[in-house]
Amino acid sequence: MEIMARLGYGARGIVYCLVGGLALLAAFGSGGQTGGSKSALQSLLSQPFGKVWLSAIALGLFGFAAWRIVEALTDADHRGTEWKALGVRAAHLVSGGIYASLALFAVNLALGSGGGGGEDQAAQSWTAWLLSQPFGQWLVGLIGAGIAATGIGFAWKGWKGDVMDHLALPSGTDGWVRPLGRLGYAARGVVFCLVGIFLILAALHSNSSEVRGLGGALQSVQAQPFGWLLLGIVAAGLFAFGVFGLVQARYRHLDAPDLNDARNAVADGMQALKPGR
């Protein structure tokens, strides 16, 4: 499990490096693209050994998805069973599902099946379905508010939080790792806030075409006055978060639970969710 988790952090880091690097090139007119994670993975197909890279990244992303799910269910990071901790663990559970989906996309690309549509298209499709359900507008709005709140949390962590949490670094490395983490979390905060705002607008207008994913958020930054500069700053932050992910892959403290600990932790979490606690 620890090996899977470390491969996962590394694979996530590579994806963010690709997204940020391509967006940096686009910001300064040197090619590149303002796409999301799926577009970044598609760009590997034209590179030497592209399918091999995609297969390796897919394996790592499956590992990261598995670790996120185990981490959420067993409280491997010892967050506890208070409501705030349970909220973080629930977010990690959702994250596991998202990265499993991205891993499947990478596998399909490597196998030559195309991988399906882009992130914006996928987001608009599920939003359209959700809007058609009873109380759909409220649900989409709540999801958007939750994503925006997550973005604010990331931005706060980049500014004031402990980005070095769970890292066991060699002496003398804090001076460059900490700024990487701060810049990376701040950039993630910006794009998460934008994605959340797009969802809230879609809910208000009952129009799924207003939804944007990561790529759409970057394009909206680029469309602003001095957009090339703003995009360059956000893209540099995403690239920094990718490098920070590679550091996490090597130096993050991981406490993978054994089977009995996992069962007990899941039971404790279920008990904490019971009414009246």
mmCIF file of C-alpha atoms in Angstrom, residues 13-191:
data_model
loop_
_atom_site.group_PDB
_atom_site.id
_atom_site.type_symbol
_atom_site.label_atom_id
_atom_site.label_comp_id
_atom_site.label_asym_id
_atom_site.label_seq_id
_atom_site.Cartn_x
_atom_site.Cartn_y
_atom_site.Cartn_z
ATOM 1 C CA GLY A 13 2.780 15.322 -9.519
ATOM 2 C CA ILE A 14 3.644 14.484 -13.129
ATOM 3 C CA VAL A 15 0.102 15.308 -14.276
ATOM 4 C CA TYR A 16 0.238 18.705 -12.552
ATOM 5 C CA CYS A 17 3.682 19.365 -14.045
ATOM 6 C CA LEU A 18 2.247 18.638 -17.491
ATOM 7 C CA VAL A 19 -0.808 20.858 -16.955
ATOM 8 C CA GLY A 20 1.231 23.712 -15.515
ATOM 9 C CA GLY A 21 4.063 23.414 -18.030
ATOM 10 C CA LEU A 22 1.750 23.413 -21.051
ATOM 11 C CA ALA A 23 -0.211 26.371 -19.650
ATOM 12 C CA LEU A 24 3.065 28.270 -19.063
ATOM 13 C CA LEU A 25 4.010 27.782 -22.706
ATOM 14 C CA ALA A 26 0.552 28.997 -23.754
ATOM 15 C CA ALA A 27 0.822 32.070 -21.511
ATOM 16 C CA PHE A 28 4.028 33.224 -23.173
ATOM 17 C CA GLY A 29 3.034 32.327 -26.725
ATOM 18 C CA SER A 30 5.385 29.374 -27.104
ATOM 19 C CA GLY A 31 2.812 26.757 -28.035
ATOM 20 C CA GLY A 32 1.373 24.731 -25.203
ATOM 21 C CA GLN A 33 -2.292 24.649 -24.255
ATOM 22 C CA THR A 34 -4.691 25.688 -21.534
ATOM 23 C CA GLY A 35 -6.245 22.285 -21.091
ATOM 24 C CA GLY A 36 -6.948 20.177 -18.074
ATOM 25 C CA SER A 37 -5.516 16.880 -16.896
ATOM 26 C CA LYS A 38 -7.003 14.870 -19.759
ATOM 27 C CA SER A 39 -5.616 17.234 -22.404
ATOM 28 C CA ALA A 40 -2.212 17.050 -20.730
ATOM 29 C CA LEU A 41 -2.281 13.257 -20.863
ATOM 30 C CA GLN A 42 -3.354 13.336 -24.506
ATOM 31 C CA SER A 43 -0.292 15.453 -25.299
ATOM 32 C CA LEU A 44 1.915 12.518 -24.301
ATOM 33 C CA LEU A 45 0.677 10.420 -27.213
ATOM 34 C CA SER A 46 2.786 12.425 -29.661
ATOM 35 C CA GLN A 47 5.956 11.988 -27.576
ATOM 36 C CA PRO A 48 8.503 9.151 -27.800
ATOM 37 C CA PHE A 49 7.323 6.183 -25.710
ATOM 38 C CA GLY A 50 4.088 8.107 -25.096
ATOM 39 C CA LYS A 51 2.011 4.984 -24.525
ATOM 40 C CA VAL A 52 4.571 3.645 -22.080
ATOM 41 C CA TRP A 53 4.427 6.921 -20.134
ATOM 42 C CA LEU A 54 0.633 6.832 -20.144
ATOM 43 C CA SER A 55 0.603 3.264 -18.851
ATOM 44 C CA ALA A 56 3.016 4.139 -16.047
ATOM 45 C CA ILE A 57 1.015 7.239 -15.076
ATOM 46 C CA ALA A 58 -2.222 5.227 -15.153
ATOM 47 C CA LEU A 59 -0.699 2.670 -12.778
ATOM 48 C CA GLY A 60 0.371 5.440 -10.440
ATOM 49 C CA LEU A 61 -3.028 7.137 -10.554
ATOM 50 C CA PHE A 62 -4.748 3.850 -9.708
ATOM 51 C CA GLY A 63 -2.386 3.612 -6.741
ATOM 52 C CA PHE A 64 -3.223 7.145 -5.671
ATOM 53 C CA ALA A 65 -6.958 6.451 -5.989
ATOM 54 C CA ALA A 66 -6.594 3.314 -3.869
ATOM 55 C CA TRP A 67 -4.592 5.189 -1.226
ATOM 56 C CA ARG A 68 -7.112 8.030 -1.082
ATOM 57 C CA ILE A 69 -9.955 5.548 -0.513
ATOM 58 C CA VAL A 70 -8.022 3.591 2.124
ATOM 59 C CA GLU A 71 -6.885 6.833 3.754
ATOM 60 C CA ALA A 72 -10.476 8.081 3.919
ATOM 61 C CA LEU A 73 -12.030 4.862 5.222
ATOM 62 C CA THR A 74 -9.351 3.925 7.748
ATOM 63 C CA ASP A 75 -8.170 7.385 8.847
ATOM 64 C CA ALA A 76 -4.583 6.478 7.961
ATOM 65 C CA ASP A 77 -3.500 10.088 8.588
ATOM 66 C CA HIS A 78 -5.065 10.024 12.082
ATOM 67 C CA ARG A 79 -7.371 12.987 11.521
ATOM 68 C CA GLY A 80 -9.979 11.723 13.966
ATOM 69 C CA THR A 81 -13.761 11.477 13.821
ATOM 70 C CA GLU A 82 -14.816 15.067 14.435
ATOM 71 C CA TRP A 83 -17.044 16.578 11.753
ATOM 72 C CA LYS A 84 -14.249 18.642 10.197
ATOM 73 C CA ALA A 85 -12.019 15.572 9.984
ATOM 74 C CA LEU A 86 -14.861 13.491 8.548
ATOM 75 C CA GLY A 87 -15.401 16.198 5.922
ATOM 76 C CA VAL A 88 -11.751 16.000 4.866
ATOM 77 C CA ARG A 89 -11.941 12.215 4.733
ATOM 78 C CA ALA A 90 -15.112 12.392 2.623
ATOM 79 C CA ALA A 91 -13.346 14.772 0.219
ATOM 80 C CA HIS A 92 -10.487 12.286 -0.060
ATOM 81 C CA LEU A 93 -12.992 9.536 -0.858
ATOM 82 C CA VAL A 94 -14.387 11.639 -3.709
ATOM 83 C CA SER A 95 -10.829 12.406 -4.803
ATOM 84 C CA GLY A 96 -10.148 8.684 -5.020
ATOM 85 C CA GLY A 97 -13.033 8.238 -7.425
ATOM 86 C CA ILE A 98 -11.893 11.184 -9.576
ATOM 87 C CA TYR A 99 -8.347 9.886 -9.876
ATOM 88 C CA ALA A 100 -9.576 6.380 -10.647
ATOM 89 C CA SER A 101 -11.573 7.885 -13.522
ATOM 90 C CA LEU A 102 -8.485 9.765 -14.749
ATOM 91 C CA ALA A 103 -6.470 6.544 -14.540
ATOM 92 C CA LEU A 104 -9.061 4.765 -16.709
ATOM 93 C CA PHE A 105 -8.841 7.646 -19.195
ATOM 94 C CA ALA A 106 -5.052 7.193 -19.381
ATOM 95 C CA VAL A 107 -5.448 3.433 -19.897
ATOM 96 C CA ASN A 108 -7.893 3.996 -22.746
ATOM 97 C CA LEU A 109 -5.492 6.459 -24.355
ATOM 98 C CA ALA A 110 -2.618 3.993 -24.081
ATOM 99 C CA LEU A 111 -4.785 1.281 -25.656
ATOM 100 C CA GLY A 112 -5.701 3.605 -28.528
ATOM 101 C CA SER A 113 -9.417 3.895 -27.773
ATOM 102 C CA GLY A 114 -9.397 7.685 -27.524
ATOM 103 C CA GLY A 115 -10.252 7.999 -23.847
ATOM 104 C CA GLY A 116 -13.591 9.800 -24.331
ATOM 105 C CA GLY A 117 -14.403 13.518 -24.197
ATOM 106 C CA GLY A 118 -12.606 16.331 -22.432
ATOM 107 C CA GLU A 119 -13.112 17.542 -18.881
ATOM 108 C CA ASP A 120 -15.455 20.401 -19.779
ATOM 109 C CA GLN A 121 -17.676 18.069 -21.800
ATOM 110 C CA ALA A 122 -17.804 15.493 -19.014
ATOM 111 C CA ALA A 123 -18.586 18.162 -16.404
ATOM 112 C CA GLN A 124 -21.345 19.617 -18.555
ATOM 113 C CA SER A 125 -22.862 16.178 -19.160
ATOM 114 C CA TRP A 126 -23.185 15.234 -15.498
ATOM 115 C CA THR A 127 -24.346 18.756 -14.627
ATOM 116 C CA ALA A 128 -27.085 18.550 -17.266
ATOM 117 C CA TRP A 129 -28.228 15.222 -15.817
ATOM 118 C CA LEU A 130 -28.194 16.583 -12.275
ATOM 119 C CA LEU A 131 -30.109 19.727 -13.260
ATOM 120 C CA SER A 132 -32.864 17.543 -14.671
ATOM 121 C CA GLN A 133 -33.405 15.848 -11.300
ATOM 122 C CA PRO A 134 -35.677 17.088 -8.493
ATOM 123 C CA PHE A 135 -33.915 19.912 -6.625
ATOM 124 C CA GLY A 136 -31.177 19.641 -9.254
ATOM 125 C CA GLN A 137 -30.368 23.344 -9.256
ATOM 126 C CA TRP A 138 -29.897 23.297 -5.487
ATOM 127 C CA LEU A 139 -27.662 20.225 -5.694
ATOM 128 C CA VAL A 140 -25.477 21.726 -8.425
ATOM 129 C CA GLY A 141 -25.248 24.968 -6.470
ATOM 130 C CA LEU A 142 -24.255 23.127 -3.291
ATOM 131 C CA ILE A 143 -21.587 21.145 -5.151
ATOM 132 C CA GLY A 144 -20.275 24.371 -6.658
ATOM 133 C CA ALA A 145 -20.214 26.029 -3.235
ATOM 134 C CA GLY A 146 -18.361 23.018 -1.814
ATOM 135 C CA ILE A 147 -15.723 23.135 -4.563
ATOM 136 C CA ALA A 148 -15.314 26.891 -4.137
ATOM 137 C CA ALA A 149 -14.973 26.425 -0.365
ATOM 138 C CA THR A 150 -12.304 23.784 -1.014
ATOM 139 C CA GLY A 151 -10.508 26.306 -3.217
ATOM 140 C CA ILE A 152 -10.615 28.883 -0.427
ATOM 141 C CA GLY A 153 -9.204 26.241 1.915
ATOM 142 C CA PHE A 154 -6.347 25.521 -0.495
ATOM 143 C CA ALA A 155 -5.618 29.240 -0.854
ATOM 144 C CA TRP A 156 -5.595 29.646 2.929
ATOM 145 C CA LYS A 157 -3.237 26.693 3.268
ATOM 146 C CA GLY A 158 -0.949 28.264 0.690
ATOM 147 C CA TRP A 159 -0.918 31.530 2.621
ATOM 148 C CA LYS A 160 -1.008 30.537 6.289
ATOM 149 C CA GLY A 161 -1.285 26.753 6.520
ATOM 150 C CA ASP A 162 1.288 24.063 7.195
ATOM 151 C CA VAL A 163 2.139 22.783 3.720
ATOM 152 C CA MET A 164 4.943 20.699 5.233
ATOM 153 C CA ASP A 165 2.475 18.573 7.199
ATOM 154 C CA HIS A 166 3.243 14.823 6.966
ATOM 155 C CA LEU A 167 6.623 15.472 5.280
ATOM 156 C CA ALA A 168 9.855 14.100 6.731
ATOM 157 C CA LEU A 169 12.428 16.092 4.760
ATOM 158 C CA PRO A 170 16.219 16.013 4.966
ATOM 159 C CA SER A 171 17.726 19.001 6.748
ATOM 160 C CA GLY A 172 18.266 22.082 4.625
ATOM 161 C CA THR A 173 15.459 21.444 2.143
ATOM 162 C CA ASP A 174 12.711 23.508 3.821
ATOM 163 C CA GLY A 175 13.942 26.663 2.134
ATOM 164 C CA TRP A 176 12.844 25.564 -1.335
ATOM 165 C CA VAL A 177 10.157 22.937 -0.627
ATOM 166 C CA ARG A 178 7.968 25.223 1.490
ATOM 167 C CA PRO A 179 7.633 27.977 -1.191
ATOM 168 C CA LEU A 180 6.823 25.299 -3.781
ATOM 169 C CA GLY A 181 4.017 23.986 -1.599
ATOM 170 C CA ARG A 182 2.645 27.441 -0.835
ATOM 171 C CA LEU A 183 2.615 28.521 -4.474
ATOM 172 C CA GLY A 184 1.120 25.196 -5.520
ATOM 173 C CA TYR A 185 -1.734 25.253 -3.022
ATOM 174 C CA ALA A 186 -2.496 28.889 -3.856
ATOM 175 C CA ALA A 187 -2.771 28.062 -7.575
ATOM 176 C CA ARG A 188 -5.010 25.088 -6.838
ATOM 177 C CA GLY A 189 -7.135 27.394 -4.713
ATOM 178 C CA VAL A 190 -7.622 29.757 -7.667
ATOM 179 C CA VAL A 191 -8.700 27.066 -10.125
#
